[in-house]
CSV table of C-alpha atoms and ligand atoms in Angstrom, one decimal:
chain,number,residue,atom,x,y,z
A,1,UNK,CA,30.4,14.2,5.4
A,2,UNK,CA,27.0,13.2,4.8
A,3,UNK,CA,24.7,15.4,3.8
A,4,UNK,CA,20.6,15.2,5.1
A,5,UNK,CA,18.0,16.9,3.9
A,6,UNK,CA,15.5,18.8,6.5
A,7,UNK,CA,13.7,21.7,6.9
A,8,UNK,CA,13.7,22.8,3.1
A,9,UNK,CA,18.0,22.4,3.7
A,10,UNK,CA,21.1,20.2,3.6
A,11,UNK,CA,22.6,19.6,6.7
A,12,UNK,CA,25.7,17.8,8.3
A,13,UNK,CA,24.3,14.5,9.3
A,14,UNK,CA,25.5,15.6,12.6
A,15,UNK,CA,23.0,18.5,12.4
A,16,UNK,CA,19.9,16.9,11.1
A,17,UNK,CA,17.9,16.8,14.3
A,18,UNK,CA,13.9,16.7,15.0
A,19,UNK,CA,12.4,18.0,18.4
A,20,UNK,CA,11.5,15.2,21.1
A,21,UNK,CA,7.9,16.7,20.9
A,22,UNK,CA,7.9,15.1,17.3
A,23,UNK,CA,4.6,13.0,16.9
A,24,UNK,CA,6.9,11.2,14.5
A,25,UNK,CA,8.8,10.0,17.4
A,26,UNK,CA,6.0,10.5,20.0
A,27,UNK,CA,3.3,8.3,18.4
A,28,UNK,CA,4.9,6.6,15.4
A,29,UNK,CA,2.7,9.7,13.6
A,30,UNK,CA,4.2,9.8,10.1
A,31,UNK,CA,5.0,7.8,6.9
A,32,UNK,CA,8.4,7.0,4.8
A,33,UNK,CA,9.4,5.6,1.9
A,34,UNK,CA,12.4,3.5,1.0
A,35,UNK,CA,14.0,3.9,-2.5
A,36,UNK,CA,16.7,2.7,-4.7
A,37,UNK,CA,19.4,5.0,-6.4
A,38,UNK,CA,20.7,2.9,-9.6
A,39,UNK,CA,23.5,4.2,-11.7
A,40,UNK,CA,22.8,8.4,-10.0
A,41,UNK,CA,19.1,8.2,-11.0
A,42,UNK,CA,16.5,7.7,-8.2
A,43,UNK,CA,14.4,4.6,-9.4
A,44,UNK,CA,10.6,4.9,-10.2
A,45,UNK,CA,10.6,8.1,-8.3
A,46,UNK,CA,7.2,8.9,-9.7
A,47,UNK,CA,6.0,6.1,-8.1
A,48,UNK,CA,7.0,6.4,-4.3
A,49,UNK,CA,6.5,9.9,-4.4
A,50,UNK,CA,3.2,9.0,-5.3
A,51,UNK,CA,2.8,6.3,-2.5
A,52,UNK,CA,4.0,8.7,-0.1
A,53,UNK,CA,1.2,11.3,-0.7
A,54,UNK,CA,-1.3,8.5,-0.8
A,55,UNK,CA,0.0,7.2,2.7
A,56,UNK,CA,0.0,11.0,4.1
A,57,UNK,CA,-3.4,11.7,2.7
A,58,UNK,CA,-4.5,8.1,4.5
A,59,UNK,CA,-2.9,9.5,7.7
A,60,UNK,CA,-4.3,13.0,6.6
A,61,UNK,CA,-0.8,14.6,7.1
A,62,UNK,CA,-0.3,17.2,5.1
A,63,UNK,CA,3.2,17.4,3.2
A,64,UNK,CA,4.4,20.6,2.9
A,65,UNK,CA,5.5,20.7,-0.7
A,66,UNK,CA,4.4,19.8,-4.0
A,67,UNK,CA,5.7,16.3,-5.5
A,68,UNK,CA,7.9,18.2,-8.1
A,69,UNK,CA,9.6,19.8,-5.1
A,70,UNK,CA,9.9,16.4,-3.3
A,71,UNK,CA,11.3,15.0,-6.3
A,72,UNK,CA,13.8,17.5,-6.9
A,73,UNK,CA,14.4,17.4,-3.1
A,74,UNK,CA,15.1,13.4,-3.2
A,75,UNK,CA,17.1,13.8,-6.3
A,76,UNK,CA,19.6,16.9,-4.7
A,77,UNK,CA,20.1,15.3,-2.0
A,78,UNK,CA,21.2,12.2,-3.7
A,79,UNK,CA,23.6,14.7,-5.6
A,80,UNK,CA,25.2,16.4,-2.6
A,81,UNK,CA,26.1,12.8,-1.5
A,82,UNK,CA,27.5,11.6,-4.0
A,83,UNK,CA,25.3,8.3,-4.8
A,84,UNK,CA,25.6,5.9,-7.5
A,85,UNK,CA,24.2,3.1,-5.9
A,86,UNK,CA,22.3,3.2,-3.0
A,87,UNK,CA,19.4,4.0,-1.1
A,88,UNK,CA,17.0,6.6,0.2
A,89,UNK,CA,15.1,6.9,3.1
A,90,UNK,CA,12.2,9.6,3.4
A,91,UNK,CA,10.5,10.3,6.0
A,92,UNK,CA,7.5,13.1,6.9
A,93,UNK,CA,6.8,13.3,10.6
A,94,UNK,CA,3.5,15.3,11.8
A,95,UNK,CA,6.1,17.2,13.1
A,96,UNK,CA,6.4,18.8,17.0
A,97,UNK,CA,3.7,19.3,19.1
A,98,UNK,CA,2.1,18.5,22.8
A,99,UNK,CA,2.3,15.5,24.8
A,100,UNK,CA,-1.0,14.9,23.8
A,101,UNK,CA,-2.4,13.1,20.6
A,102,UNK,CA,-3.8,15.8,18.7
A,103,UNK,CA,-2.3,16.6,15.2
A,104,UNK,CA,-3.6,19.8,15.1
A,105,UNK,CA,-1.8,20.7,18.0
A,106,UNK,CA,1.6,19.9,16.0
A,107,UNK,CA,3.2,22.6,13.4
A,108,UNK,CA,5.7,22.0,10.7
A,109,UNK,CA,5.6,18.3,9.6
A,110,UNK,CA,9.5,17.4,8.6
A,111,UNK,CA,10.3,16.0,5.5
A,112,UNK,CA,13.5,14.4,6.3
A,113,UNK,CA,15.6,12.8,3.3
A,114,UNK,CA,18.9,10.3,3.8
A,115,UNK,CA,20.8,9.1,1.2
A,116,UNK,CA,23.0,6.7,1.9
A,117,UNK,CA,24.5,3.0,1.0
A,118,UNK,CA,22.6,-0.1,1.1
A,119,UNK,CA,22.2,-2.9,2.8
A,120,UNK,CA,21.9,-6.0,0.6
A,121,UNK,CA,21.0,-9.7,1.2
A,122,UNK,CA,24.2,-11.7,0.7
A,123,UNK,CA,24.9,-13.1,-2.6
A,124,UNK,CA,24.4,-16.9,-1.3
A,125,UNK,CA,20.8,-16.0,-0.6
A,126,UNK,CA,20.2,-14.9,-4.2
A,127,UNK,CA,22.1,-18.5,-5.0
A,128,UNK,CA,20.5,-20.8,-2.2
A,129,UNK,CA,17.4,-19.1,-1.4
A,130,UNK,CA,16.2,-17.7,1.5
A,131,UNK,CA,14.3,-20.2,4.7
A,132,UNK,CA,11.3,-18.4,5.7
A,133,UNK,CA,9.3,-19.3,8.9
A,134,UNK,CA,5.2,-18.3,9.2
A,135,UNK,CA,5.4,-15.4,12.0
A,136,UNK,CA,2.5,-15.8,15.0
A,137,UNK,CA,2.4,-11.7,14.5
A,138,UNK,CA,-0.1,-11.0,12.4
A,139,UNK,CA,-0.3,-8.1,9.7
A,140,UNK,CA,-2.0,-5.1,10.6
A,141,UNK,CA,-5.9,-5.4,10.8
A,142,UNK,CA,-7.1,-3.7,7.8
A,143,UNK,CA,-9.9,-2.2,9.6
A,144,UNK,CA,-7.1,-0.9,12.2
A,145,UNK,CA,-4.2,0.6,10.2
A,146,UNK,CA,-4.4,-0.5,6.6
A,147,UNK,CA,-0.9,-2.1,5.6
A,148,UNK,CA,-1.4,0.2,2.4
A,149,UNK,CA,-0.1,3.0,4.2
A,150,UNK,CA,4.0,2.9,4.7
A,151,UNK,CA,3.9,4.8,8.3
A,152,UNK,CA,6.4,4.9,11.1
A,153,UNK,CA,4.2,1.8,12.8
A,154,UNK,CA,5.7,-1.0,12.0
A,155,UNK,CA,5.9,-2.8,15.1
A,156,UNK,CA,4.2,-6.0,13.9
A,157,UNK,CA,6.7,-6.3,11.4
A,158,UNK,CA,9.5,-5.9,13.6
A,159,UNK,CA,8.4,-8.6,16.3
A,160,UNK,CA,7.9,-10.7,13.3
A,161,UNK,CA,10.9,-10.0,11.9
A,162,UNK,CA,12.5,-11.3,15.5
A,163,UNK,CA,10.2,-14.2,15.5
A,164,UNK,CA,12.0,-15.1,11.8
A,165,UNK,CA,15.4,-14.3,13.2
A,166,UNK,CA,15.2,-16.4,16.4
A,167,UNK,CA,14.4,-19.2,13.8
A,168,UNK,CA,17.1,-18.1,11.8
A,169,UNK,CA,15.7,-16.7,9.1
A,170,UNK,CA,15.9,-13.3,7.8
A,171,UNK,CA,12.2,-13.2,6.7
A,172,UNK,CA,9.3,-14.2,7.8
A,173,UNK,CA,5.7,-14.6,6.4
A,174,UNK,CA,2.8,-12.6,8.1
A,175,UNK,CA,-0.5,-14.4,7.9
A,176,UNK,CA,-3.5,-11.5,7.6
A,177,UNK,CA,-6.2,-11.1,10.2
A,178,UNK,CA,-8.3,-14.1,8.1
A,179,UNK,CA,-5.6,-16.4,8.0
A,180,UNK,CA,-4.5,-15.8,4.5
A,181,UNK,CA,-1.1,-14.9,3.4
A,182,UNK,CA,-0.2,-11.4,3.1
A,183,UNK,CA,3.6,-11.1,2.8
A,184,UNK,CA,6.6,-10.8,4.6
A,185,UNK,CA,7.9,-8.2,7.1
A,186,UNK,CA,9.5,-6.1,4.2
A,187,UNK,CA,9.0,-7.7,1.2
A,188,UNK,CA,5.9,-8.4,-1.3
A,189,UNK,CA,5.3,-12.9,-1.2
A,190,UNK,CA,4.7,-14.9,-5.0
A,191,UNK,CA,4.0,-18.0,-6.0
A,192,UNK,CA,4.6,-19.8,-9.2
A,193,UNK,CA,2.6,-23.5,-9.4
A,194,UNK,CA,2.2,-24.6,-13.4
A,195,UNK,CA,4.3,-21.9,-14.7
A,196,UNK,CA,0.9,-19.7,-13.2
A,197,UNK,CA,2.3,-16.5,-10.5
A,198,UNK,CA,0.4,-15.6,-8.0
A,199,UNK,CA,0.7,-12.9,-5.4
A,200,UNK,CA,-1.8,-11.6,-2.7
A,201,UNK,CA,-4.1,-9.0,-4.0
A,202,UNK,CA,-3.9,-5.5,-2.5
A,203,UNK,CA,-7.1,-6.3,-0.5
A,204,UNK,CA,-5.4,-8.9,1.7
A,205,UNK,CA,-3.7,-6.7,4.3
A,206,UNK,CA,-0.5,-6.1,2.2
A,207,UNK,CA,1.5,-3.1,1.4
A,208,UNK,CA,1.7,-2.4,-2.4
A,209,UNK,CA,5.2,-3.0,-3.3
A,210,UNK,CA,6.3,-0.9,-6.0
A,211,UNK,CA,9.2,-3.8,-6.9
A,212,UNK,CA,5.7,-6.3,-6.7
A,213,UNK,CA,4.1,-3.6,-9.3
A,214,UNK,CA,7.0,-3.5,-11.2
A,215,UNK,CA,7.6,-7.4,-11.5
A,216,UNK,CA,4.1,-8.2,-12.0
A,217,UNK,CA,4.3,-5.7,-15.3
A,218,UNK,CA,7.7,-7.9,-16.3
A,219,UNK,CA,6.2,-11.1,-16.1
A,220,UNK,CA,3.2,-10.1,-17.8
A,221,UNK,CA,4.5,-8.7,-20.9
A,222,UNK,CA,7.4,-12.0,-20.6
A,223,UNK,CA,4.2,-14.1,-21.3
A,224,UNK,CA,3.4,-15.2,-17.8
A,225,UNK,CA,0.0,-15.4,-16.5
A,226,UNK,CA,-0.3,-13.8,-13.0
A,227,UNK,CA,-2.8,-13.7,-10.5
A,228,UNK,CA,-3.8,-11.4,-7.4
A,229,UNK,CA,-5.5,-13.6,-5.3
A,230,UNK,CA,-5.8,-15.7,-1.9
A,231,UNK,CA,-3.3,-17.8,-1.0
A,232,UNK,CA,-3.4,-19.8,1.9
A,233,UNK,CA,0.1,-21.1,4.0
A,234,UNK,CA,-0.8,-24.5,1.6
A,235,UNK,CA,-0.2,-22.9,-1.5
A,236,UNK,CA,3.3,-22.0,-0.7
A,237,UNK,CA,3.9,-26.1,0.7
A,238,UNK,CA,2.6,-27.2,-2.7
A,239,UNK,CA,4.4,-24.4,-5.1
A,240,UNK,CA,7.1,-25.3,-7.3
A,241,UNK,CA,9.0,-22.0,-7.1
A,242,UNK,CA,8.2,-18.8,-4.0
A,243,UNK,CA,10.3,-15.5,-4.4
A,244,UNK,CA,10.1,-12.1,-2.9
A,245,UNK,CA,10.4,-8.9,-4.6
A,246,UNK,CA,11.3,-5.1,-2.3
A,247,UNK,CA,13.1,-2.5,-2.9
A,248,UNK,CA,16.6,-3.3,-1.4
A,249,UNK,CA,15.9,-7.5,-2.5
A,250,UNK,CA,14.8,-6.4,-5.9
A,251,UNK,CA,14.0,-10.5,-6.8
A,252,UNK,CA,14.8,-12.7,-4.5
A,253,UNK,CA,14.2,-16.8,-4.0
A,254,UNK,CA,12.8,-18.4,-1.1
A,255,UNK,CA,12.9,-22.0,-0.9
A,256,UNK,CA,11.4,-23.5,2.2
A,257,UNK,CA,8.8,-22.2,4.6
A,258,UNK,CA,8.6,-24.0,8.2
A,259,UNK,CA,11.4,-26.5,7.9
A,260,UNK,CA,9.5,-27.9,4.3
A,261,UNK,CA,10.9,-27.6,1.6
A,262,UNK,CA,9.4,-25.5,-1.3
A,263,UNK,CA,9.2,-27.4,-4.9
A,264,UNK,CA,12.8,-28.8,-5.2
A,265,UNK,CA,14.1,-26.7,-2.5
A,266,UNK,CA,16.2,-24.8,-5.0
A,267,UNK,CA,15.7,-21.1,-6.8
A,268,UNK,CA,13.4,-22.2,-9.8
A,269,UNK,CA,13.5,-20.9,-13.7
A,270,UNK,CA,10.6,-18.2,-13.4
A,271,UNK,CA,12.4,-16.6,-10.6
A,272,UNK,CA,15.7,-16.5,-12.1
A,273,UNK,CA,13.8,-15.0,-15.1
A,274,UNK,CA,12.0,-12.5,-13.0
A,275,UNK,CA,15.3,-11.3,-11.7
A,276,UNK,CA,17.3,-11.4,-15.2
A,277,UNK,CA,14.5,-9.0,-16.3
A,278,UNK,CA,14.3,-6.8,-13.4
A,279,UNK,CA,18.1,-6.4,-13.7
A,280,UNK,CA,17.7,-5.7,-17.2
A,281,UNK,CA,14.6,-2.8,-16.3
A,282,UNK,CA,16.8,-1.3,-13.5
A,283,UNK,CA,19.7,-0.9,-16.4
A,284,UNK,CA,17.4,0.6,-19.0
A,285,UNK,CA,15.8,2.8,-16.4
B,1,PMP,N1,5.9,-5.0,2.4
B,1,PMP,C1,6.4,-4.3,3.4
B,1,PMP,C2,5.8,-4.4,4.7
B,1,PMP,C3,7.4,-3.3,3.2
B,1,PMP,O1,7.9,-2.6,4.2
B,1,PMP,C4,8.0,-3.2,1.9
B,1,PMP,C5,9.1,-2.2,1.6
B,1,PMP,N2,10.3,-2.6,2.3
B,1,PMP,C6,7.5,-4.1,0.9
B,1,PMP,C7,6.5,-4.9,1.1
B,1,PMP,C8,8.1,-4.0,-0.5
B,1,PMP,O2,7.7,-2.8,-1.1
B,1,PMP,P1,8.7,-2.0,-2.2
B,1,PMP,O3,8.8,-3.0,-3.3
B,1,PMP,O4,7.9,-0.8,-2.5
B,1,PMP,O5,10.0,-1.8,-1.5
């Protein structure tokens, strides 16, 4: 029986309830993060513990616990379930309150922790590549909600992500509110043109991926040059390789955006590279 963690406690999945006055459910008033378990070890758990707090202290929520106790939290529950490979999903809602907007009418946030198997990408995409289609959704207005903070809005994701499936794709590229490239619904965007990466900076409206952190630190100490800058929807028509990097896709080709065909239309070197050595991080991790 699965085991979630809530209210300080494991529970029987069938007993991990919140209240219906949660703002988490409410208002989309909370943050989460996603994370990968690799061989029983939560992966770069320093690091989306850290994002967490940052996106709760954006959203000024404040967790109840220290980030050694979320760690150890995140890492018994992954125990009590057994996990060798698979996934975590943490959540913190502002917790129940009135029917009205006001936080500080809400008491104990809920830190909510699932561990559980993961959904991957088929093998074929990792072989083919994935099509990608430029979603009419934009990403968040960073003047609105900044995309840096992982909350429980992701509604422009998710109607992009339907535009990309009506299409047939299983991503999609959201442009920002200038009409630059900022990634895709769940996954970091990067180029590679001249055996040169590049990836949106953090100021374009993107959420920093802690795969894209990760990968960026791989290819630089491989040799590769990479840059945070703007990228247009022409620099993807022009590159020679695209990929994606997230938590669940780790590294993952894309090779045509819009019905055009991205450099040869087939996964490129650098990427295949990028994912040897993520593979290799993951094992040594
Ligand atoms: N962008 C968005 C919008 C995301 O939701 C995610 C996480 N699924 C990513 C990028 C990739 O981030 P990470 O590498 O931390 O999973």
């Amino acid at each position: 029986m699965t085991k979630v963690y809530i209210c300080g406690k494991l529970v029987d999945k069938a007993d991990a309830v919140v209240s219906v006055f949660d703002h988490g459910l409410l208002y989309g008033d909370g943050v989460f993060e996603g994370i990968r378990v690799y061989s029983g070890k939560v992966f770069l758990i320093d690091e989306h513990v850290e994002r967490l707090y940052e996106s709760a202290e954006a959203i000024r929520l404040e967790i109840p616990m220290t980030r050694a106790a979320m760690a150890q939290a995140l890492n018994e529950t992954v125990a009590a379930n057994g996990i060798r490979d698979g996934y975590i999903r943490l959540v913190v809602t502002r917790g129940a309150g009135t029917l009205g907007l006001d936080p500080k009418k809400t008491s104990d946030p809920q830190v909510i922790i699932i561990a559980d198997s993961i959904a991957l990408y088929p093998s074929e995409m990792y072989q083919e590549g994935l099509k990608l289609i430029t979603a009419s959704t934009l990403r968040n207005h960073p003047q609105a909600l900044s995309p840096r903070i992982k909350s429980l809005n992701y509604l422009n994701n998710i109607l992009a992500k339907i535009e990309g499936a009506d299409a047939g794709c299983v991503e999609a590229v959201m442009m920002n509110h200038l009409g630059h490239v900022a990634e895709c619904t769940g996954d970091n965007i990067f180029l590679v043109k001249n055996g040169v990466i590049s990836t949106p900076g953090t100021d374009a409206g993107i959420l920093e991926g802690i795969t894209r952190n990760c990968v960026i630190k791989l290819a630089r100490e491989a040799g590769y040059e990479v840059r945070e800058k703007t990228l247009i929807r022409h620099d993807i028509y022009v590159a020679d390789e695209c990929f994606l990097t997230g938590t669940a896709a780790e590294v993952i080709p894309a090779t045509s955006l819009d019905g055009r065909l991205i450099g040869d239309g087939k996964p490129g070197p650098v990427t295949k590279n990028l994912l040897e050595r993520f593979h290799k991080f993951v094992r040594n991790h």
